[in-house]
Tab-separated table of C-alpha atoms (C1' of nucleotides) in Angstrom:
chain	number	residue	atom	x	y	z
A	7	MET	CA	0.000	0.000	0.000
A	8	ASP	CA	1.995	2.976	-1.228
A	9	GLN	CA	1.016	6.496	-2.130
A	10	VAL	CA	-0.070	5.427	-5.602
A	11	ASP	CA	-2.320	2.740	-4.132
A	12	ARG	CA	-3.960	5.409	-2.017
A	13	ILE	CA	-4.588	7.521	-5.093
A	14	LEU	CA	-6.145	4.584	-6.922
A	15	ALA	CA	-8.325	3.813	-3.922
A	16	GLN	CA	-9.667	7.349	-4.044
A	17	TRP	CA	-10.508	7.068	-7.713
A	18	ARG	CA	-12.195	3.695	-7.259
A	19	SER	CA	-14.341	5.220	-4.580
A	20	GLU	CA	-15.207	8.372	-6.495
A	21	ARG	CA	-15.319	7.019	-10.034
A	22	PRO	CA	-15.946	3.255	-9.933
A	23	ASP	CA	-16.806	3.418	-13.632
A	24	LEU	CA	-13.146	3.997	-14.557
A	25	ASP	CA	-10.580	1.213	-14.969
A	26	VAL	CA	-7.601	2.810	-13.266
A	27	GLY	CA	-5.263	-0.163	-13.454
A	28	PRO	CA	-2.894	1.488	-15.931
A	29	MET	CA	-2.896	4.627	-13.801
A	30	GLY	CA	-0.940	2.722	-11.171
A	31	THR	CA	1.819	1.991	-13.649
A	32	PHE	CA	1.904	5.569	-14.886
A	33	GLY	CA	1.881	6.973	-11.390
A	34	ARG	CA	4.739	4.822	-10.134
A	35	LEU	CA	6.752	5.440	-13.279
A	36	LYS	CA	6.427	9.186	-12.864
A	37	ARG	CA	7.278	9.170	-9.189
A	38	LEU	CA	10.218	6.823	-9.700
A	39	CYS	CA	11.615	9.018	-12.468
A	40	ASP	CA	11.298	12.063	-10.228
A	41	HIS	CA	13.189	10.345	-7.419
A	42	LEU	CA	15.889	9.093	-9.770
A	43	ALA	CA	16.308	12.485	-11.392
A	44	ALA	CA	16.749	14.036	-7.962
A	45	GLY	CA	19.301	11.383	-7.079
A	46	LEU	CA	21.280	11.932	-10.262
A	47	ALA	CA	21.140	15.704	-9.830
A	48	GLU	CA	23.069	15.438	-6.585
A	49	VAL	CA	26.189	14.368	-8.462
A	50	TYR	CA	25.702	16.902	-11.252
A	51	LYS	CA	25.288	19.676	-8.734
A	52	ALA	CA	28.339	18.603	-6.749
A	53	HIS	CA	30.361	19.337	-9.891
A	54	GLY	CA	28.579	22.550	-10.842
A	55	LEU	CA	26.476	20.930	-13.544
A	56	SER	CA	22.803	20.282	-14.203
A	57	ALA	CA	21.159	17.386	-16.000
A	58	ALA	CA	20.967	19.606	-19.084
A	59	SER	CA	24.642	20.511	-19.148
A	60	PHE	CA	25.787	17.011	-18.207
A	61	ASP	CA	23.721	15.667	-21.082
A	62	VAL	CA	25.530	17.812	-23.635
A	63	LEU	CA	29.024	17.274	-22.262
A	64	ALA	CA	28.500	13.510	-22.013
A	65	THR	CA	27.217	13.335	-25.578
A	66	LEU	CA	30.311	15.120	-26.832
A	67	ARG	CA	32.607	12.968	-24.709
A	68	ARG	CA	31.222	9.609	-25.778
A	69	ALA	CA	31.280	10.644	-29.426
A	70	GLY	CA	35.062	10.178	-29.208
A	71	ALA	CA	37.876	12.366	-30.473
A	72	PRO	CA	37.839	15.165	-31.477
A	73	TYR	CA	34.830	15.530	-29.140
A	74	ALA	CA	32.964	17.762	-31.543
A	75	LEU	CA	29.427	17.582	-32.946
A	76	SER	CA	27.078	19.947	-34.713
A	77	PRO	CA	24.105	21.337	-32.773
A	78	SER	CA	21.882	19.222	-35.023
A	79	ALA	CA	23.678	16.046	-34.055
A	80	LEU	CA	23.392	17.005	-30.384
A	81	ILE	CA	19.672	17.586	-30.845
A	82	GLY	CA	19.339	14.154	-32.435
A	83	TRP	CA	20.987	12.476	-29.476
A	84	THR	CA	19.274	14.408	-26.716
A	85	MET	CA	15.608	14.722	-27.680
A	86	VAL	CA	15.323	18.458	-27.122
A	87	THR	CA	14.272	21.274	-29.424
A	88	SER	CA	16.672	23.569	-31.210
A	89	GLY	CA	15.776	26.448	-28.917
A	90	THR	CA	16.606	24.386	-25.874
A	91	MET	CA	19.916	23.330	-27.378
A	92	THR	CA	20.838	26.922	-28.202
A	93	ASN	CA	20.198	27.848	-24.597
A	94	ARG	CA	22.248	24.922	-23.276
A	95	LEU	CA	25.140	25.743	-25.559
A	96	ASP	CA	25.045	29.416	-24.598
A	97	ARG	CA	25.444	28.528	-20.927
A	98	LEU	CA	28.138	25.938	-21.497
A	99	GLU	CA	30.046	28.323	-23.723
A	100	ALA	CA	29.821	31.062	-21.103
A	101	ALA	CA	31.180	28.561	-18.568
A	102	GLY	CA	34.097	27.806	-20.878
A	103	LEU	CA	33.239	24.111	-21.137
A	104	ILE	CA	32.489	24.067	-24.857
A	105	ALA	CA	33.416	26.241	-27.823
A	106	ARG	CA	31.463	26.955	-30.966
A	107	ARG	CA	33.676	26.862	-34.043
A	108	THR	CA	32.594	27.809	-37.546
A	109	ASN	CA	31.799	24.833	-39.722
A	110	PRO	CA	34.075	24.994	-42.783
A	111	GLU	CA	31.674	22.794	-44.744
A	112	ASP	CA	28.413	24.596	-43.993
A	113	GLY	CA	28.200	28.315	-43.371
A	114	ARG	CA	24.774	27.958	-41.752
A	115	GLY	CA	25.944	25.853	-38.904
A	116	CYS	CA	28.726	25.521	-36.412
A	117	VAL	CA	30.611	22.771	-34.637
A	118	VAL	CA	30.436	22.411	-30.879
A	119	ALA	CA	33.567	21.054	-29.252
A	120	LEU	CA	34.629	20.291	-25.708
A	121	THR	CA	37.268	22.663	-24.406
A	122	GLU	CA	40.114	21.273	-22.355
A	123	ALA	CA	38.263	22.311	-19.209
A	124	GLY	CA	35.099	20.691	-20.502
A	125	PHE	CA	36.846	17.440	-21.289
A	126	ALA	CA	38.564	17.300	-17.915
A	127	LEU	CA	35.316	17.983	-16.103
A	128	ILE	CA	33.156	15.455	-17.907
A	129	GLU	CA	35.860	12.829	-17.685
A	130	GLN	CA	35.681	13.140	-13.936
A	131	VAL	CA	31.924	13.491	-13.571
A	132	VAL	CA	31.069	10.490	-15.733
A	133	GLY	CA	32.776	8.163	-13.320
A	134	ALA	CA	30.866	9.607	-10.372
A	135	HIS	CA	27.664	9.518	-12.391
A	136	VAL	CA	27.952	5.830	-13.224
A	137	ALA	CA	28.768	5.005	-9.602
A	138	ASN	CA	25.705	6.994	-8.592
A	139	GLN	CA	23.528	5.007	-10.972
A	140	HIS	CA	24.799	1.796	-9.393
A	141	ARG	CA	23.872	3.210	-6.001
A	142	LEU	CA	20.379	4.228	-7.084
A	143	ILE	CA	19.547	0.986	-8.837
A	144	ALA	CA	20.446	-1.005	-5.735
A	145	ALA	CA	16.858	-0.551	-4.524
A	146	LEU	CA	15.655	-2.646	-7.457
A	147	PRO	CA	16.138	-6.289	-6.414
A	148	GLU	CA	18.508	-8.095	-8.760
A	149	ASP	CA	16.069	-10.893	-9.480
A	150	LEU	CA	13.540	-8.408	-10.842
A	151	ARG	CA	15.882	-6.467	-13.109
A	152	GLY	CA	15.801	-8.762	-16.101
A	153	ALA	CA	12.044	-8.758	-16.416
A	154	PHE	CA	11.883	-5.062	-15.648
A	155	ASP	CA	14.380	-4.221	-18.374
A	156	ALA	CA	12.509	-6.447	-20.815
A	157	GLY	CA	9.267	-4.569	-20.198
A	158	LEU	CA	11.030	-1.251	-20.430
A	159	ARG	CA	12.642	-2.120	-23.734
A	160	ALA	CA	9.425	-3.452	-25.231
A	161	TRP	CA	7.320	-0.481	-24.180
A	162	LEU	CA	9.902	2.043	-25.332
A	163	ALA	CA	10.166	0.272	-28.675
A	164	GLY	CA	6.498	1.082	-29.206
A	165	PHE	CA	7.447	4.741	-29.306
A	166	GLU	CA	10.868	4.742	-30.917
A	167	ASP	CA	10.948	1.825	-33.322
A	168	GLU	CA	8.098	2.922	-35.522
A	169	MET	CA	10.265	5.553	-37.149
A	170	PRO	CA	13.797	4.153	-37.041
A	171	ARG	CA	15.767	7.033	-35.635
A	172	GLN	CA	18.525	7.859	-38.015
A	173	ALA	CA	21.986	8.017	-36.591
A	174	PRO	CA	22.795	11.683	-35.975
A	175	ARG	CA	25.535	12.981	-38.164
A	176	PRO	CA	28.568	14.920	-36.877
B	13	MET	CA	19.438	-2.306	-30.888
B	14	ASP	CA	17.727	0.936	-29.959
B	15	GLN	CA	19.022	4.428	-29.372
B	16	VAL	CA	20.008	3.585	-25.809
B	17	ASP	CA	22.002	0.574	-27.016
B	18	ARG	CA	23.875	2.895	-29.361
B	19	ILE	CA	24.682	5.211	-26.491
B	20	LEU	CA	25.973	2.320	-24.392
B	21	ALA	CA	28.065	1.085	-27.308
B	22	GLN	CA	29.729	4.493	-27.500
B	23	TRP	CA	30.563	4.451	-23.810
B	24	ARG	CA	31.917	0.919	-23.972
B	25	SER	CA	34.186	2.004	-26.768
B	26	GLU	CA	35.337	5.219	-25.126
B	27	ARG	CA	35.324	4.177	-21.488
B	28	PRO	CA	35.632	0.374	-21.242
B	29	ASP	CA	36.497	0.789	-17.580
B	30	LEU	CA	32.921	1.782	-16.704
B	31	ASP	CA	30.115	-0.716	-16.061
B	32	VAL	CA	27.301	0.987	-17.915
B	33	GLY	CA	24.692	-1.732	-17.458
B	34	PRO	CA	22.494	0.355	-15.142
B	35	MET	CA	22.775	3.273	-17.552
B	36	GLY	CA	20.642	1.323	-20.006
B	37	THR	CA	17.833	1.071	-17.489
B	38	PHE	CA	18.085	4.747	-16.566
B	39	GLY	CA	18.206	5.829	-20.188
B	40	ARG	CA	15.164	3.834	-21.247
B	41	LEU	CA	13.251	4.910	-18.191
B	42	LYS	CA	13.911	8.557	-18.948
B	43	ARG	CA	13.026	8.295	-22.606
B	44	LEU	CA	9.891	6.286	-21.888
B	45	CYS	CA	8.720	8.841	-19.344
B	46	ASP	CA	9.305	11.620	-21.849
B	47	HIS	CA	7.253	9.838	-24.505
B	48	LEU	CA	4.459	9.055	-22.050
B	49	ALA	CA	4.375	12.615	-20.746
B	50	ALA	CA	4.049	13.876	-24.304
B	51	GLY	CA	1.253	11.396	-24.961
B	52	LEU	CA	-0.638	12.410	-21.840
B	53	ALA	CA	-0.161	16.102	-22.614
B	54	GLU	CA	-2.127	15.707	-25.825
B	55	VAL	CA	-5.313	15.104	-23.873
B	56	TYR	CA	-4.589	17.834	-21.326
B	57	LYS	CA	-3.936	20.314	-24.081
B	58	ALA	CA	-7.092	19.355	-25.971
B	59	HIS	CA	-9.018	20.550	-22.930
B	60	GLY	CA	-6.957	23.657	-22.266
B	61	LEU	CA	-4.982	22.103	-19.417
B	62	SER	CA	-1.379	21.193	-18.680
B	63	ALA	CA	0.005	18.332	-16.613
B	64	ALA	CA	0.397	20.788	-13.743
B	65	SER	CA	-3.183	22.032	-13.789
B	66	PHE	CA	-4.641	18.577	-14.403
B	67	ASP	CA	-2.708	17.326	-11.415
B	68	VAL	CA	-4.304	19.832	-9.071
B	69	LEU	CA	-7.842	19.494	-10.412
B	70	ALA	CA	-7.649	15.699	-10.331
B	71	THR	CA	-6.375	15.732	-6.747
B	72	LEU	CA	-9.300	17.890	-5.666
B	73	ARG	CA	-11.790	15.782	-7.592
B	74	ARG	CA	-10.705	12.425	-6.240
B	75	ALA	CA	-10.674	13.769	-2.693
B	76	GLY	CA	-14.466	13.620	-2.903
B	77	ALA	CA	-17.090	16.161	-1.862
B	78	PRO	CA	-16.796	19.007	-1.110
B	79	TYR	CA	-13.756	18.908	-3.449
B	80	ALA	CA	-11.698	21.181	-1.245
B	81	LEU	CA	-8.201	20.798	0.189
B	82	SER	CA	-5.638	23.092	1.751
B	83	PRO	CA	-2.548	24.033	-0.272
B	84	SER	CA	-0.525	21.935	2.173
B	85	ALA	CA	-2.609	18.861	1.472
B	86	LEU	CA	-2.249	19.449	-2.261
B	87	ILE	CA	1.517	19.730	-1.837
B	88	GLY	CA	1.533	16.444	0.065
B	89	TRP	CA	-0.257	14.663	-2.746
B	90	THR	CA	1.622	16.159	-5.653
B	91	MET	CA	5.307	16.234	-4.702
B	92	VAL	CA	5.922	19.874	-5.596
B	93	THR	CA	7.227	22.776	-3.550
B	94	SER	CA	5.070	25.431	-1.984
B	95	GLY	CA	6.204	27.998	-4.529
B	96	THR	CA	5.171	25.754	-7.379
B	97	MET	CA	1.779	25.141	-5.803
B	98	THR	CA	1.193	28.864	-5.318
B	99	ASN	CA	1.921	29.394	-8.989
B	100	ARG	CA	-0.398	26.559	-10.052
B	101	LEU	CA	-3.202	27.844	-7.860
B	102	ASP	CA	-2.774	31.398	-9.152
B	103	ARG	CA	-3.272	30.219	-12.723
B	104	LEU	CA	-6.183	27.938	-11.953
B	105	GLU	CA	-7.853	30.674	-9.944
B	106	ALA	CA	-7.390	33.147	-12.797
B	107	ALA	CA	-8.970	30.567	-15.110
B	108	GLY	CA	-11.946	30.276	-12.779
B	109	LEU	CA	-11.416	26.566	-12.168
B	110	ILE	CA	-10.686	26.783	-8.450
B	111	ALA	CA	-11.399	29.307	-5.716
B	112	ARG	CA	-9.391	30.110	-2.617
B	113	ARG	CA	-11.609	30.492	0.415
B	114	THR	CA	-10.439	31.655	3.832
B	115	ASN	CA	-9.923	28.820	6.262
B	116	PRO	CA	-12.160	29.507	9.289
B	117	GLU	CA	-10.029	27.240	11.457
B	118	ASP	CA	-6.589	28.611	10.578
B	119	GLY	CA	-5.994	32.202	9.668
B	120	ARG	CA	-2.624	31.399	8.113
B	121	GLY	CA	-3.974	29.141	5.419
B	122	CYS	CA	-6.780	28.899	2.950
B	123	VAL	CA	-8.909	26.195	1.407
B	124	VAL	CA	-8.778	25.499	-2.305
B	125	ALA	CA	-12.021	24.284	-3.838
B	126	LEU	CA	-13.149	23.306	-7.298
B	127	THR	CA	-15.566	25.777	-8.813
B	128	GLU	CA	-18.537	24.479	-10.769
B	129	ALA	CA	-16.593	25.042	-13.963
B	130	GLY	CA	-13.579	23.279	-12.523
B	131	PHE	CA	-15.619	20.282	-11.442
B	132	ALA	CA	-17.359	19.993	-14.799
B	133	LEU	CA	-14.054	20.215	-16.641
B	134	ILE	CA	-12.117	17.680	-14.610
B	135	GLU	CA	-15.069	15.306	-14.598
B	136	GLN	CA	-14.875	15.255	-18.370
B	137	VAL	CA	-11.090	15.223	-18.732
B	138	VAL	CA	-10.497	12.369	-16.304
B	139	GLY	CA	-12.427	9.996	-18.516
B	140	ALA	CA	-10.396	10.986	-21.555
B	141	HIS	CA	-7.203	10.791	-19.532
B	142	VAL	CA	-7.835	7.234	-18.367
B	143	ALA	CA	-8.730	6.162	-21.895
B	144	ASN	CA	-5.505	7.774	-23.070
B	145	GLN	CA	-3.509	5.814	-20.512
B	146	HIS	CA	-5.073	2.601	-21.801
B	147	ARG	CA	-4.034	3.615	-25.311
B	148	LEU	CA	-0.462	4.389	-24.295
B	149	ILE	CA	0.062	1.253	-22.256
B	150	ALA	CA	-1.008	-0.914	-25.162
B	151	ALA	CA	2.594	-0.888	-26.406
B	152	LEU	CA	3.617	-2.807	-23.275
B	153	PRO	CA	2.798	-6.468	-23.986
B	154	GLU	CA	0.276	-7.830	-21.504
B	155	ASP	CA	2.434	-10.768	-20.519
B	156	LEU	CA	5.199	-8.406	-19.375
B	157	ARG	CA	3.053	-6.057	-17.306
B	158	GLY	CA	2.927	-8.072	-14.120
B	159	ALA	CA	6.682	-8.375	-13.780
B	160	PHE	CA	7.164	-4.791	-14.886
B	161	ASP	CA	4.781	-3.489	-12.251
B	162	ALA	CA	6.444	-5.642	-9.614
B	163	GLY	CA	9.841	-4.145	-10.406
B	164	LEU	CA	8.393	-0.669	-10.469
B	165	ARG	CA	6.718	-1.079	-7.120
B	166	ALA	CA	9.810	-2.558	-5.493
B	167	TRP	CA	12.154	0.104	-6.814
B	168	LEU	CA	9.838	2.943	-5.886
B	169	ALA	CA	9.425	1.502	-2.411
B	170	GLY	CA	13.152	2.014	-1.953
B	171	PHE	CA	12.557	5.751	-2.173
B	172	GLU	CA	9.164	6.222	-0.573
B	173	ASP	CA	8.870	3.561	2.094
B	174	GLU	CA	11.844	4.629	4.171
B	175	MET	CA	9.969	7.575	5.567
B	176	PRO	CA	6.322	6.488	5.538
B	177	ARG	CA	4.653	9.409	3.853
B	178	GLN	CA	1.989	10.675	6.170
B	179	ALA	CA	-1.479	10.944	4.758
B	180	PRO	CA	-1.999	14.563	3.717
B	181	ARG	CA	-4.555	16.336	5.854
B	182	PRO	CA	-7.420	18.415	4.433
C	21	DT	C1'	22.599	32.173	-63.469
C	22	DC	C1'	18.942	32.739	-60.437
C	23	DC	C1'	15.208	31.718	-57.620
C	24	DA	C1'	12.218	28.783	-54.805
C	25	DG	C1'	12.363	25.404	-51.414
C	26	DT	C1'	14.899	23.308	-47.658
C	27	DT	C1'	17.860	23.157	-43.750
C	28	DA	C1'	20.574	24.888	-39.564
C	29	DT	C1'	20.553	27.744	-35.937
C	30	DC	C1'	18.990	31.447	-33.119
C	31	DT	C1'	15.318	34.557	-31.001
C	32	DT	C1'	11.202	35.556	-28.529
C	33	DG	C1'	7.602	34.957	-25.306
C	34	DA	C1'	5.268	32.073	-22.145
C	35	DC	C1'	5.261	28.206	-18.731
C	36	DG	C1'	6.595	25.367	-14.916
C	37	DT	C1'	9.877	24.453	-11.554
C	38	DC	C1'	12.877	25.094	-7.541
C	39	DA	C1'	15.606	27.218	-3.590
C	40	DA	C1'	15.708	30.577	-0.391
C	41	DG	C1'	13.691	33.903	2.029
C	42	DA	C1'	9.616	36.878	3.658
C	43	DT	C1'	5.266	37.304	6.080
C	44	DA	C1'	1.760	36.173	9.119
C	45	DA	C1'	-0.654	33.354	12.319
C	46	DA	C1'	-0.960	29.449	15.462
C	47	DA	C1'	1.045	26.762	19.249
C	48	DA	C1'	3.959	25.917	23.143
C	49	DG	C1'	6.399	27.221	27.336
C	50	DG	C1'	7.156	29.761	31.076
D	28	DC	C1'	-0.143	36.752	29.335
D	29	DC	C1'	4.141	37.260	26.656
D	30	DT	C1'	7.846	35.319	24.018
D	31	DT	C1'	9.686	31.825	21.209
D	32	DT	C1'	9.134	28.333	17.977
D	33	DT	C1'	6.743	26.233	14.448
D	34	DT	C1'	3.713	26.112	10.577
D	35	DA	C1'	1.300	27.773	6.212
D	36	DT	C1'	1.567	30.324	2.354
D	37	DC	C1'	3.450	33.605	-0.773
D	38	DT	C1'	7.409	36.169	-3.152
D	39	DT	C1'	11.566	36.567	-5.709
D	40	DG	C1'	15.082	35.362	-8.843
D	41	DA	C1'	17.146	32.007	-11.729
D	42	DC	C1'	16.828	27.897	-14.820
D	43	DG	C1'	15.219	24.843	-18.337
D	44	DT	C1'	11.852	23.908	-21.616
D	45	DC	C1'	8.914	24.447	-25.721
D	46	DA	C1'	6.339	26.451	-29.822
D	47	DA	C1'	6.535	29.533	-33.283
D	48	DG	C1'	8.830	32.419	-35.992
D	49	DA	C1'	13.156	34.876	-37.828
D	50	DT	C1'	17.529	34.714	-40.188
D	51	DA	C1'	20.938	33.009	-43.050
D	52	DA	C1'	22.960	29.702	-46.113
D	53	DC	C1'	22.716	25.558	-48.920
D	54	DT	C1'	20.547	22.987	-52.957
D	55	DG	C1'	18.402	21.741	-57.062
D	56	DG	C1'	15.886	22.731	-61.085
D	57	DA	C1'	14.546	26.026	-64.911
DNA sequence: TCCAGTTATCTTGACGTCAAGATAAAAAGG
DNA sequence: CCTTTTTATCTTGACGTCAAGATAACTGGA
């Protein structure tokens, strides 16, 4: 009997005509994501980052040398709009963690690259981030993880596999 | 091989020292929640609401007659800060969907109640919302739901059961 | 060559959120 | 009674996000 069960009990009392079974899944998913996001933010914050800035730096880092991608490629990896990406890049550039260079092949765009400071920072934070994920997932019993991941993958596929996401270009 | 698998493959190539298994779970969870939130927002938007305003109206509705709770009780149910709740209530009050009445028992607080318009609206939207949840959960195969829910409940319990959340008071 | 359509990025305006602090009233202790 | 502490709500300032539109540059066909 958790908080979500209490919510469902209220609905069943007030609106017995509704089948609120799925609402339990949605409610727990939302609350779990909120808790996990808060847990991850602790590490970001400890290094002066936010989820938004970590997201960009990590995407550049894992892309491999020379740690440079176009804003479009970053948008493709991160599921945010162009306006959001512009804002993220502005802040990271002001913080000296990335640099925008002109794209010699396309005068419309630019290339976003990690600075030395940006590389050093993300290299350090990624380790702490992964350790933090191990800490947070500990609450999910090992014997349930396989089935949980299978459900997660199947459900997500219903949203992402319809239109095979094209690999973002550099 | 989905987008999250591609991300993990990049990390394994760039940072083979890291165990990024949990990152797959976190990544899919985040993306799934984003897709589901977007799917739910369609219905909210069709009725002139947002997730934030639906949240408040639904909490008041399922509380039962007289559909009135204090801001503190609403905060307890919805996991947002007091500043956020003030902002939500301001907008809903301006839209004529709720009314703040003075609390005769406590001069510091107030009581938030659904107006007639607010009740009529949420009564209609809740039905569409539940139907929408049934639509969105269809992508999760039925035979995986039980195990998925079990994992969800167990993991969430790790965050919410430590400090038994006290039932919000009216 | 030149123009119409497309693409890449940025700008603007509006929301929603939080942290931290302000204000006011109730409760507790002497 | 007062004074102190606690509680309830609101205010402020800063972020992060999106939708819609603006700007600039590339592209392909006439």
